Short mmCIF file of C-alpha atoms in Angstrom, two decimals:
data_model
loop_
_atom_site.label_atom_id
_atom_site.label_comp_id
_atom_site.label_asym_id
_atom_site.label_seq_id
_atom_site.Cartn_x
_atom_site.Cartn_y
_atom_site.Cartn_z
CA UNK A 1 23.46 9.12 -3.04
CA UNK A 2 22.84 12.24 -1.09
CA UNK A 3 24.93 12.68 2.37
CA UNK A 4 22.88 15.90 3.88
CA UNK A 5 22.03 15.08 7.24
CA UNK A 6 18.97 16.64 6.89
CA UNK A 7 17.76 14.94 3.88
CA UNK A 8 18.68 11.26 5.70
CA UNK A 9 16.78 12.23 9.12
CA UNK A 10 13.60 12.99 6.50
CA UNK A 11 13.43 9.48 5.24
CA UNK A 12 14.25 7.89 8.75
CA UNK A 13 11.05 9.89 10.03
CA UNK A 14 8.67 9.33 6.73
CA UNK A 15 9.12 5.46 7.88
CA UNK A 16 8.31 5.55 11.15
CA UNK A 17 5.32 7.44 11.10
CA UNK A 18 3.67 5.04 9.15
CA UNK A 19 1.05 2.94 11.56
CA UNK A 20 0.60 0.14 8.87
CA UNK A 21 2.41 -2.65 7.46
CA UNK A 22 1.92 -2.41 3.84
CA UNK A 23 2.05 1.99 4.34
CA UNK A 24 5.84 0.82 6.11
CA UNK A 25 7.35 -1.32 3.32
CA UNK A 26 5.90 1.71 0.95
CA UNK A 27 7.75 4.08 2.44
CA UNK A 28 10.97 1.81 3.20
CA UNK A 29 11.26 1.53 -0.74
CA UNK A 30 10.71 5.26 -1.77
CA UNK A 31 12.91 6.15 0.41
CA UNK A 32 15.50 4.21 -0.84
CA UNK A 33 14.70 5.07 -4.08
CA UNK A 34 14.76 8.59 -3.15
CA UNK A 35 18.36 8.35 -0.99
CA UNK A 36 20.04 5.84 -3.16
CA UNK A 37 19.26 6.99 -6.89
CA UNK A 38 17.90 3.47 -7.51
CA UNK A 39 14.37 2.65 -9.29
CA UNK A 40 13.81 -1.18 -8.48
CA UNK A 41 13.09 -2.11 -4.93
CA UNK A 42 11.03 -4.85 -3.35
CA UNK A 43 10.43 -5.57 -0.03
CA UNK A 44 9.97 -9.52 -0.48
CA UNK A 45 7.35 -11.52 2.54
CA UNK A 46 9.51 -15.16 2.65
CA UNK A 47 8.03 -16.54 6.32
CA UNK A 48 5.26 -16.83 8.01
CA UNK A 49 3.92 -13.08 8.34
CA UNK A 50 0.39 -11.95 8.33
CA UNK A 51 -0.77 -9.62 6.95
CA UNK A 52 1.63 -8.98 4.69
CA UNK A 53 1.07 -9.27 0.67
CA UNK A 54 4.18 -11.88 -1.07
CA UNK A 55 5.53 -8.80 -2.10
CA UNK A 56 5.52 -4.96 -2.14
CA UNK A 57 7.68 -3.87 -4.79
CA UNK A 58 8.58 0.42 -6.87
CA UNK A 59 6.46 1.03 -10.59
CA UNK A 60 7.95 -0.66 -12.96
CA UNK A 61 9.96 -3.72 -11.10
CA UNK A 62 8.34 -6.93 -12.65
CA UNK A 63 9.41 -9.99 -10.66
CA UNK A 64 8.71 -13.59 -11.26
CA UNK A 65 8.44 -15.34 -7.21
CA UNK A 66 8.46 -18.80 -8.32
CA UNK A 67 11.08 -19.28 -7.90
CA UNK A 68 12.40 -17.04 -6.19
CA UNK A 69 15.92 -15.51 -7.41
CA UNK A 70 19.14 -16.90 -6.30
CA UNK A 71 20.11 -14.17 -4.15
CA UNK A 72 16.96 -13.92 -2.06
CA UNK A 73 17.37 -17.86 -1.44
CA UNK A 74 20.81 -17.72 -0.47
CA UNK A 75 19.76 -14.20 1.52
CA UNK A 76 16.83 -16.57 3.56
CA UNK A 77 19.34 -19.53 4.01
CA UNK A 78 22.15 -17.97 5.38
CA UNK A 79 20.41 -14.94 6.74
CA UNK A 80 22.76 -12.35 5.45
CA UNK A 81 23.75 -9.25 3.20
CA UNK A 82 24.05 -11.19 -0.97
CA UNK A 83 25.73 -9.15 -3.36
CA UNK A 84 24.74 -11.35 -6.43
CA UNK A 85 26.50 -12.39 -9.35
CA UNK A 86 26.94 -9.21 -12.42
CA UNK A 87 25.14 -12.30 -14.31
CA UNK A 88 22.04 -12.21 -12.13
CA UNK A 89 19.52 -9.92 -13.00
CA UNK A 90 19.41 -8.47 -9.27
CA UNK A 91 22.20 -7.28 -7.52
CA UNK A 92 22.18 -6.76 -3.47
CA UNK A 93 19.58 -8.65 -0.87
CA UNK A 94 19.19 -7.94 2.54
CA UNK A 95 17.44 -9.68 5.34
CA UNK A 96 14.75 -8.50 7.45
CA UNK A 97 14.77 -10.21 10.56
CA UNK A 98 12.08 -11.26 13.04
CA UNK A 99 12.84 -13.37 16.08
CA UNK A 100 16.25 -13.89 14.36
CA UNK A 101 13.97 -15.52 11.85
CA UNK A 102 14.48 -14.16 7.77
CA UNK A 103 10.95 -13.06 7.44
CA UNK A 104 11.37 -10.44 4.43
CA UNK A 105 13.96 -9.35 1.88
CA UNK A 106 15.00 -6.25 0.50
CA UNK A 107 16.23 -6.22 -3.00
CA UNK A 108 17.50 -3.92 -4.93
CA UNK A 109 18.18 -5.02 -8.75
CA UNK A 110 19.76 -1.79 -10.26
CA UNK A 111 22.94 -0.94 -7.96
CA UNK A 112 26.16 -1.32 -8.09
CA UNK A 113 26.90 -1.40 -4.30
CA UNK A 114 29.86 0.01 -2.57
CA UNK A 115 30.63 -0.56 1.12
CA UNK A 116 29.22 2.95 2.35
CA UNK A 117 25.98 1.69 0.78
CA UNK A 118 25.81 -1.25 1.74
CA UNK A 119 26.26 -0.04 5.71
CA UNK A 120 23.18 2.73 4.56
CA UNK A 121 21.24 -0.01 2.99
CA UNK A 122 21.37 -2.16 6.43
CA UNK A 123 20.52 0.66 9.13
CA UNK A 124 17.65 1.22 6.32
CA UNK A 125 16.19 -2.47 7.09
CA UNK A 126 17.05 -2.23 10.78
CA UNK A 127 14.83 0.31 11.37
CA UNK A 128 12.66 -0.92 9.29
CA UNK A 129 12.93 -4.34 11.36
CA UNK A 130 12.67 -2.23 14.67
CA UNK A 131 9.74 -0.34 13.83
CA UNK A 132 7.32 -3.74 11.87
CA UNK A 133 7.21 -5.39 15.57
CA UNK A 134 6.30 -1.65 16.59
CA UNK A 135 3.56 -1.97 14.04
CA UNK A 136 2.70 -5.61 14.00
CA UNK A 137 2.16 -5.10 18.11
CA UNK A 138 0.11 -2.46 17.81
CA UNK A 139 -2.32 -4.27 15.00
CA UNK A 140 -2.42 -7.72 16.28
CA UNK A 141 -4.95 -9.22 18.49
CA UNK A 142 -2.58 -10.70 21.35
CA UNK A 143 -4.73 -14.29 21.33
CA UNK A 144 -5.85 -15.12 18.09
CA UNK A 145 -2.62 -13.04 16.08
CA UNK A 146 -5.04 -12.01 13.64
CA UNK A 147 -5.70 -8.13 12.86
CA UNK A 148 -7.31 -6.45 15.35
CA UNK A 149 -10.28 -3.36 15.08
CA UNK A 150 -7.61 -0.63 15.27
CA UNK A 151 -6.23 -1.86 11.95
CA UNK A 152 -9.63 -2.28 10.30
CA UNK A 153 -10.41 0.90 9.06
CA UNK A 154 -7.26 1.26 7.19
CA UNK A 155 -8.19 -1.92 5.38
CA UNK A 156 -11.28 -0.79 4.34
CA UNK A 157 -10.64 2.74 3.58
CA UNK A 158 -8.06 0.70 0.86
CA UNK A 159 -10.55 -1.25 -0.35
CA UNK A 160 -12.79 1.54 -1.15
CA UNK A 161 -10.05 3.74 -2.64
CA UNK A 162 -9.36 0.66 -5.28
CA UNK A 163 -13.38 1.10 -5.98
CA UNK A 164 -13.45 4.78 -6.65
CA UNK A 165 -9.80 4.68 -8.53
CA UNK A 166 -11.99 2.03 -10.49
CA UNK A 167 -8.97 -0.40 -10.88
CA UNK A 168 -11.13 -3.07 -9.95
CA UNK A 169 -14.99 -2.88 -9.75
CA UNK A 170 -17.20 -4.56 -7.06
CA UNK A 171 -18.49 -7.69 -6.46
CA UNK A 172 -15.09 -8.36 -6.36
CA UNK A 173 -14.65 -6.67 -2.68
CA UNK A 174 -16.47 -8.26 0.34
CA UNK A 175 -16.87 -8.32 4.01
CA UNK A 176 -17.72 -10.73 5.97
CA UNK A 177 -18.64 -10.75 9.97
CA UNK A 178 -19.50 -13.78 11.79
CA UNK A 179 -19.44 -15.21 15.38
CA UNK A 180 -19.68 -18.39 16.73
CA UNK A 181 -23.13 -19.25 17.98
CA UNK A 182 -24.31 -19.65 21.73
CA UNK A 183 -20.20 -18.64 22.64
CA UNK A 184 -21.66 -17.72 25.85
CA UNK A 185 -23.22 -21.72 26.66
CA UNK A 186 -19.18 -22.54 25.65
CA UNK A 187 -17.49 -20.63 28.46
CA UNK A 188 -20.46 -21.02 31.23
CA UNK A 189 -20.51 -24.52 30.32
CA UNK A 190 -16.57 -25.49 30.01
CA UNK A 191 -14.76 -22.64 31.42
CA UNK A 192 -13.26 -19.45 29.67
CA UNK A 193 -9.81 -21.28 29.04
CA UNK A 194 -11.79 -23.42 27.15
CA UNK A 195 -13.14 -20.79 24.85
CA UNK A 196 -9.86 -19.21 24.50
CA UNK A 197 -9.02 -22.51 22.95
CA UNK A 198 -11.87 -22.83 20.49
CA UNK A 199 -11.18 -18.74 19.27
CA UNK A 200 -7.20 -20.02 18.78
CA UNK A 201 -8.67 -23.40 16.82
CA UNK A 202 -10.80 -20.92 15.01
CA UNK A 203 -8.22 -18.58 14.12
CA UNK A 204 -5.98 -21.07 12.91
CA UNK A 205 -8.90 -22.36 10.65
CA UNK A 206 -9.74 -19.16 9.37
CA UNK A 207 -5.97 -18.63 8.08
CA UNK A 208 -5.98 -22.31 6.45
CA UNK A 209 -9.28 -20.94 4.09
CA UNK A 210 -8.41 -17.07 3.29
CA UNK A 211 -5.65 -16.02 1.27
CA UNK A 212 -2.93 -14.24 2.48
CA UNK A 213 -4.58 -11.42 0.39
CA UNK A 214 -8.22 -11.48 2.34
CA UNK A 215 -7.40 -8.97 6.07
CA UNK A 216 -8.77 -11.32 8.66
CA UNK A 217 -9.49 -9.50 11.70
CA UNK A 218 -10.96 -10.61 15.30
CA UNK A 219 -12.90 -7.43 17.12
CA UNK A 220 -13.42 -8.99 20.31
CA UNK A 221 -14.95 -11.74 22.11
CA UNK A 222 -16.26 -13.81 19.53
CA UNK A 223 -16.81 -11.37 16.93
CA UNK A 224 -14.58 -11.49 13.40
CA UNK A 225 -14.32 -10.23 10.10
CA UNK A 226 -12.76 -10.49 6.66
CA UNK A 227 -12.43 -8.30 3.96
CA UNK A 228 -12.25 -10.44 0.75
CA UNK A 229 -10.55 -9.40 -2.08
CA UNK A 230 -10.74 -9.96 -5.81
CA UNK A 231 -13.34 -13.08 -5.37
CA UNK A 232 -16.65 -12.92 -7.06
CA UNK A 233 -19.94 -14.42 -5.11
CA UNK A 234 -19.48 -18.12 -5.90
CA UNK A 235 -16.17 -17.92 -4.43
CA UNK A 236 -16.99 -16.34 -1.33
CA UNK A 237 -20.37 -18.92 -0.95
CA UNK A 238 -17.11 -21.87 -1.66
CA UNK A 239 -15.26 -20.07 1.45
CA UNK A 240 -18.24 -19.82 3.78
CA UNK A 241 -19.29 -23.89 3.37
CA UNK A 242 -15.53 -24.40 3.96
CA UNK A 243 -14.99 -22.05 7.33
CA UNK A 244 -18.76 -23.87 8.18
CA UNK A 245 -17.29 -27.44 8.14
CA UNK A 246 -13.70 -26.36 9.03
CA UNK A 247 -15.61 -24.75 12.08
CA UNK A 248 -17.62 -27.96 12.76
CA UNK A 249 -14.01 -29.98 13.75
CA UNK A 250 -13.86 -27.60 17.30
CA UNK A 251 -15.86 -30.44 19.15
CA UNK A 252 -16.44 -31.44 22.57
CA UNK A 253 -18.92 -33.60 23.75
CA UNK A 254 -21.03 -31.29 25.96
CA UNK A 255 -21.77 -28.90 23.53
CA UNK A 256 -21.04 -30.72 20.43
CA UNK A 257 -19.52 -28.93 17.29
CA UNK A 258 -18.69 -25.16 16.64
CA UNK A 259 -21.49 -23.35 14.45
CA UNK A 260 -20.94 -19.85 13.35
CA UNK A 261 -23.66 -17.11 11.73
CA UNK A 262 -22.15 -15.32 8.86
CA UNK A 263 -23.15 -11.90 7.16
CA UNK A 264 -21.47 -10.89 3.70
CA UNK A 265 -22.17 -7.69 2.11
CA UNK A 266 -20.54 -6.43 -1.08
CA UNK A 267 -18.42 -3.09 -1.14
CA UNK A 268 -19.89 -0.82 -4.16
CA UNK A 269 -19.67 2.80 -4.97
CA UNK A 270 -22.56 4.35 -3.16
CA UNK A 271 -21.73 2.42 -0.16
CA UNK A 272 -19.53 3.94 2.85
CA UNK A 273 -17.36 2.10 6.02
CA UNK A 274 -20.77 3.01 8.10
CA UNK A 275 -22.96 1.81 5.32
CA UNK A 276 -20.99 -1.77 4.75
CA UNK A 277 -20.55 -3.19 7.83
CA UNK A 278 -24.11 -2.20 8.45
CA UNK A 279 -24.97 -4.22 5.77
CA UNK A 280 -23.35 -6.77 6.60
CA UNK A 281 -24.18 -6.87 10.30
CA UNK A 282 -27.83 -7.05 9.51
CA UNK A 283 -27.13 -9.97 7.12
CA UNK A 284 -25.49 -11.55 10.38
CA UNK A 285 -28.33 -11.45 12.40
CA UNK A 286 -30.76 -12.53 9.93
CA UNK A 287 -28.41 -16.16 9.75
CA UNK A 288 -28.83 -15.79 13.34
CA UNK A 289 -32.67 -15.68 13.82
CA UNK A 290 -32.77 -18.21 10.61
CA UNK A 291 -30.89 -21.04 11.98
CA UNK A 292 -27.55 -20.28 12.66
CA UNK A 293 -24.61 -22.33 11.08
CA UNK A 294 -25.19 -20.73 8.01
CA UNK A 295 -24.37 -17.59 6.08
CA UNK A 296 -26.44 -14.62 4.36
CA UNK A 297 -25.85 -12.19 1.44
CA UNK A 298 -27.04 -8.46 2.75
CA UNK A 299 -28.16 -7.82 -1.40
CA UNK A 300 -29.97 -11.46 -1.69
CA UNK A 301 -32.38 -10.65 1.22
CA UNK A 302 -33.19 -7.14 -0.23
CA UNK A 303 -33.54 -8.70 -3.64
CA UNK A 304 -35.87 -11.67 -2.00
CA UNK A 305 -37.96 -9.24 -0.01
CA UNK A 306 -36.89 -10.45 3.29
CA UNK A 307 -35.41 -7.91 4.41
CA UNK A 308 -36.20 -3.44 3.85
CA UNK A 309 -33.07 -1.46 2.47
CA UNK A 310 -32.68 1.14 5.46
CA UNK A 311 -34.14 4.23 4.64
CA UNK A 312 -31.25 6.89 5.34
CA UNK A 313 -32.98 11.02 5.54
CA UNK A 314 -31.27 13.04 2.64
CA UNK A 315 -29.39 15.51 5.29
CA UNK A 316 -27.69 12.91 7.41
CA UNK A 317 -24.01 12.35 6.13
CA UNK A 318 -22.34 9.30 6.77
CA UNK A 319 -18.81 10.76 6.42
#
């Protein structure tokens, strides 16, 4: 493990100049890796935190989550440091704490941990702990919880680097926008308290039908989206009739059930963050002028001839 000062102040500042969740456990485990000599780190998600994927883990650390190892329970139950067992394939887990609630756990599986580690291994995850609320505060919506714009583009700019890397090929990346029709009649009619309520009801519903994999985000007033992954179109058309119906439950007898208008456009390679969510905004407002409660695929209306692609002049540049 190297002592220099220098070298230690380097990894403290590669973590906290990360401004997203996933970017932060990243850069938690490399430099770990880096400072401790070690090759098999995971940063584990074990409550209830979105936006985070089950678990972020170095190249080459296979780990089976179900169910989880022995020393990550025992970390989560009694909510501290677990040297395991020399029988036990992993070796030290530490808590990550939010709320004094175990939220995550960091383990490492190929160290032999002495006490100077051990105190380098915990100021690693407190700042780690200090700096996620940072982060999480910054990219949460403060009503709903759910992502907010600012952490959009991120997202996206992900999704699109997975297309072009080619290590998985679309239709297998969507997004979706949708709001929740005549919103306005809802807070002139019952009060804006009210329509806080039916945006928390929705949120809630909208985290009962997406995976913890799909980045749900609210933009404002009414106005959400989620970027699907790894679902092909059936899928997404099964996720749609069940936010529609899910949706339907908000009710209240002056204005009856909640109806939302949803766009879905599919991320390809030609297709830019500009391009997509113009896509799929235009998909939006065709549900909306056909009905409401309903949703519409930005390629199926090309394909059916009712809607034009947009014609785009050969000089203007997107990026």
């Amino acid at each position: 493990m190297s002592s220099a000062p220098e070298h230690l102040l380097n990894s403290v500042a590669s973590i906290t100049e990360q401004r997203q969740l996933q970017s932060l456990a990243s850069s938690l485990i490399e430099t770990i890796e880096q400072t401790m000599g070690v090759d098999q780190v995971a940063v584990i998600n074990v409550g209830d935190v979105p936006h985070f994927p089950q678990m972020m883990s170095s190249s080459g650390f296979a780990l089976g989550l179900s169910p989880l190892p022995p020393c990550v329970q025992a970390c989560v139950e009694r909510g501290e440091v677990i040297l395991c067992e020399l029988t036990t394939p992993c070796k030290v887990a530490l808590p990550i704490k939010m709320n004094d609630v175990v939220v995550k756990v960091l383990l490492i599986n190929d160290i032999e941990p002495d006490e100077a580690q051990i105190t380098m291994l915990r100021a690693f995850s407190r700042i780690y702990e200090n700096f996620a609320r940072v982060v999480q505060d910054s990219q949460t919506d403060s009503l709903t919880g759910l992502l907010n714009r600012k952490a959009y583009d991120a997202r996206l700019f992900h999704m699109f680097t997975c297309i072009r890397n080619e290590t998985r090929r679309a239709p297998y990346f969507w997004i979706l926008t949708f709001d929740i029709d005549f919103f306005k009649k809802i807070n002139d009619t019952l009060g804006h308290l009210y329509g806080d309520e039916v945006l928390l009801k929705l949120s809630r519903i909208m985290r009962e039908c997406f995976g913890s994999d799909d980045a749900q985000f609210r933009f404002g007033g009414d106005e959400f989206v989620v970027l699907l992954d790894n679902k092909s179109q059936h899928e997404v058309e099964v996720l749609c009739r069940q936010l529609l119906q899910q949706a339907a439950t908000i009710y209240h007898e002056k204005i009856g059930p909640v109806t939302l208008s949803i766009g879905i456009a599919a991320l390809n390679l030609e297709d830019n963050p500009a391009s997509v969510m113009m896509k799929a905004d235009k998909a939006l407002y065709f549900a909306k002028e056909n009905g409401r409660n309903r949703w519409a695929f930005y390629h199926q209306l090309i394909q059916q001839g009712d809607m034009l692609p947009p014609h785009i002049d050969d000089d203007i540049e997107l990026f």
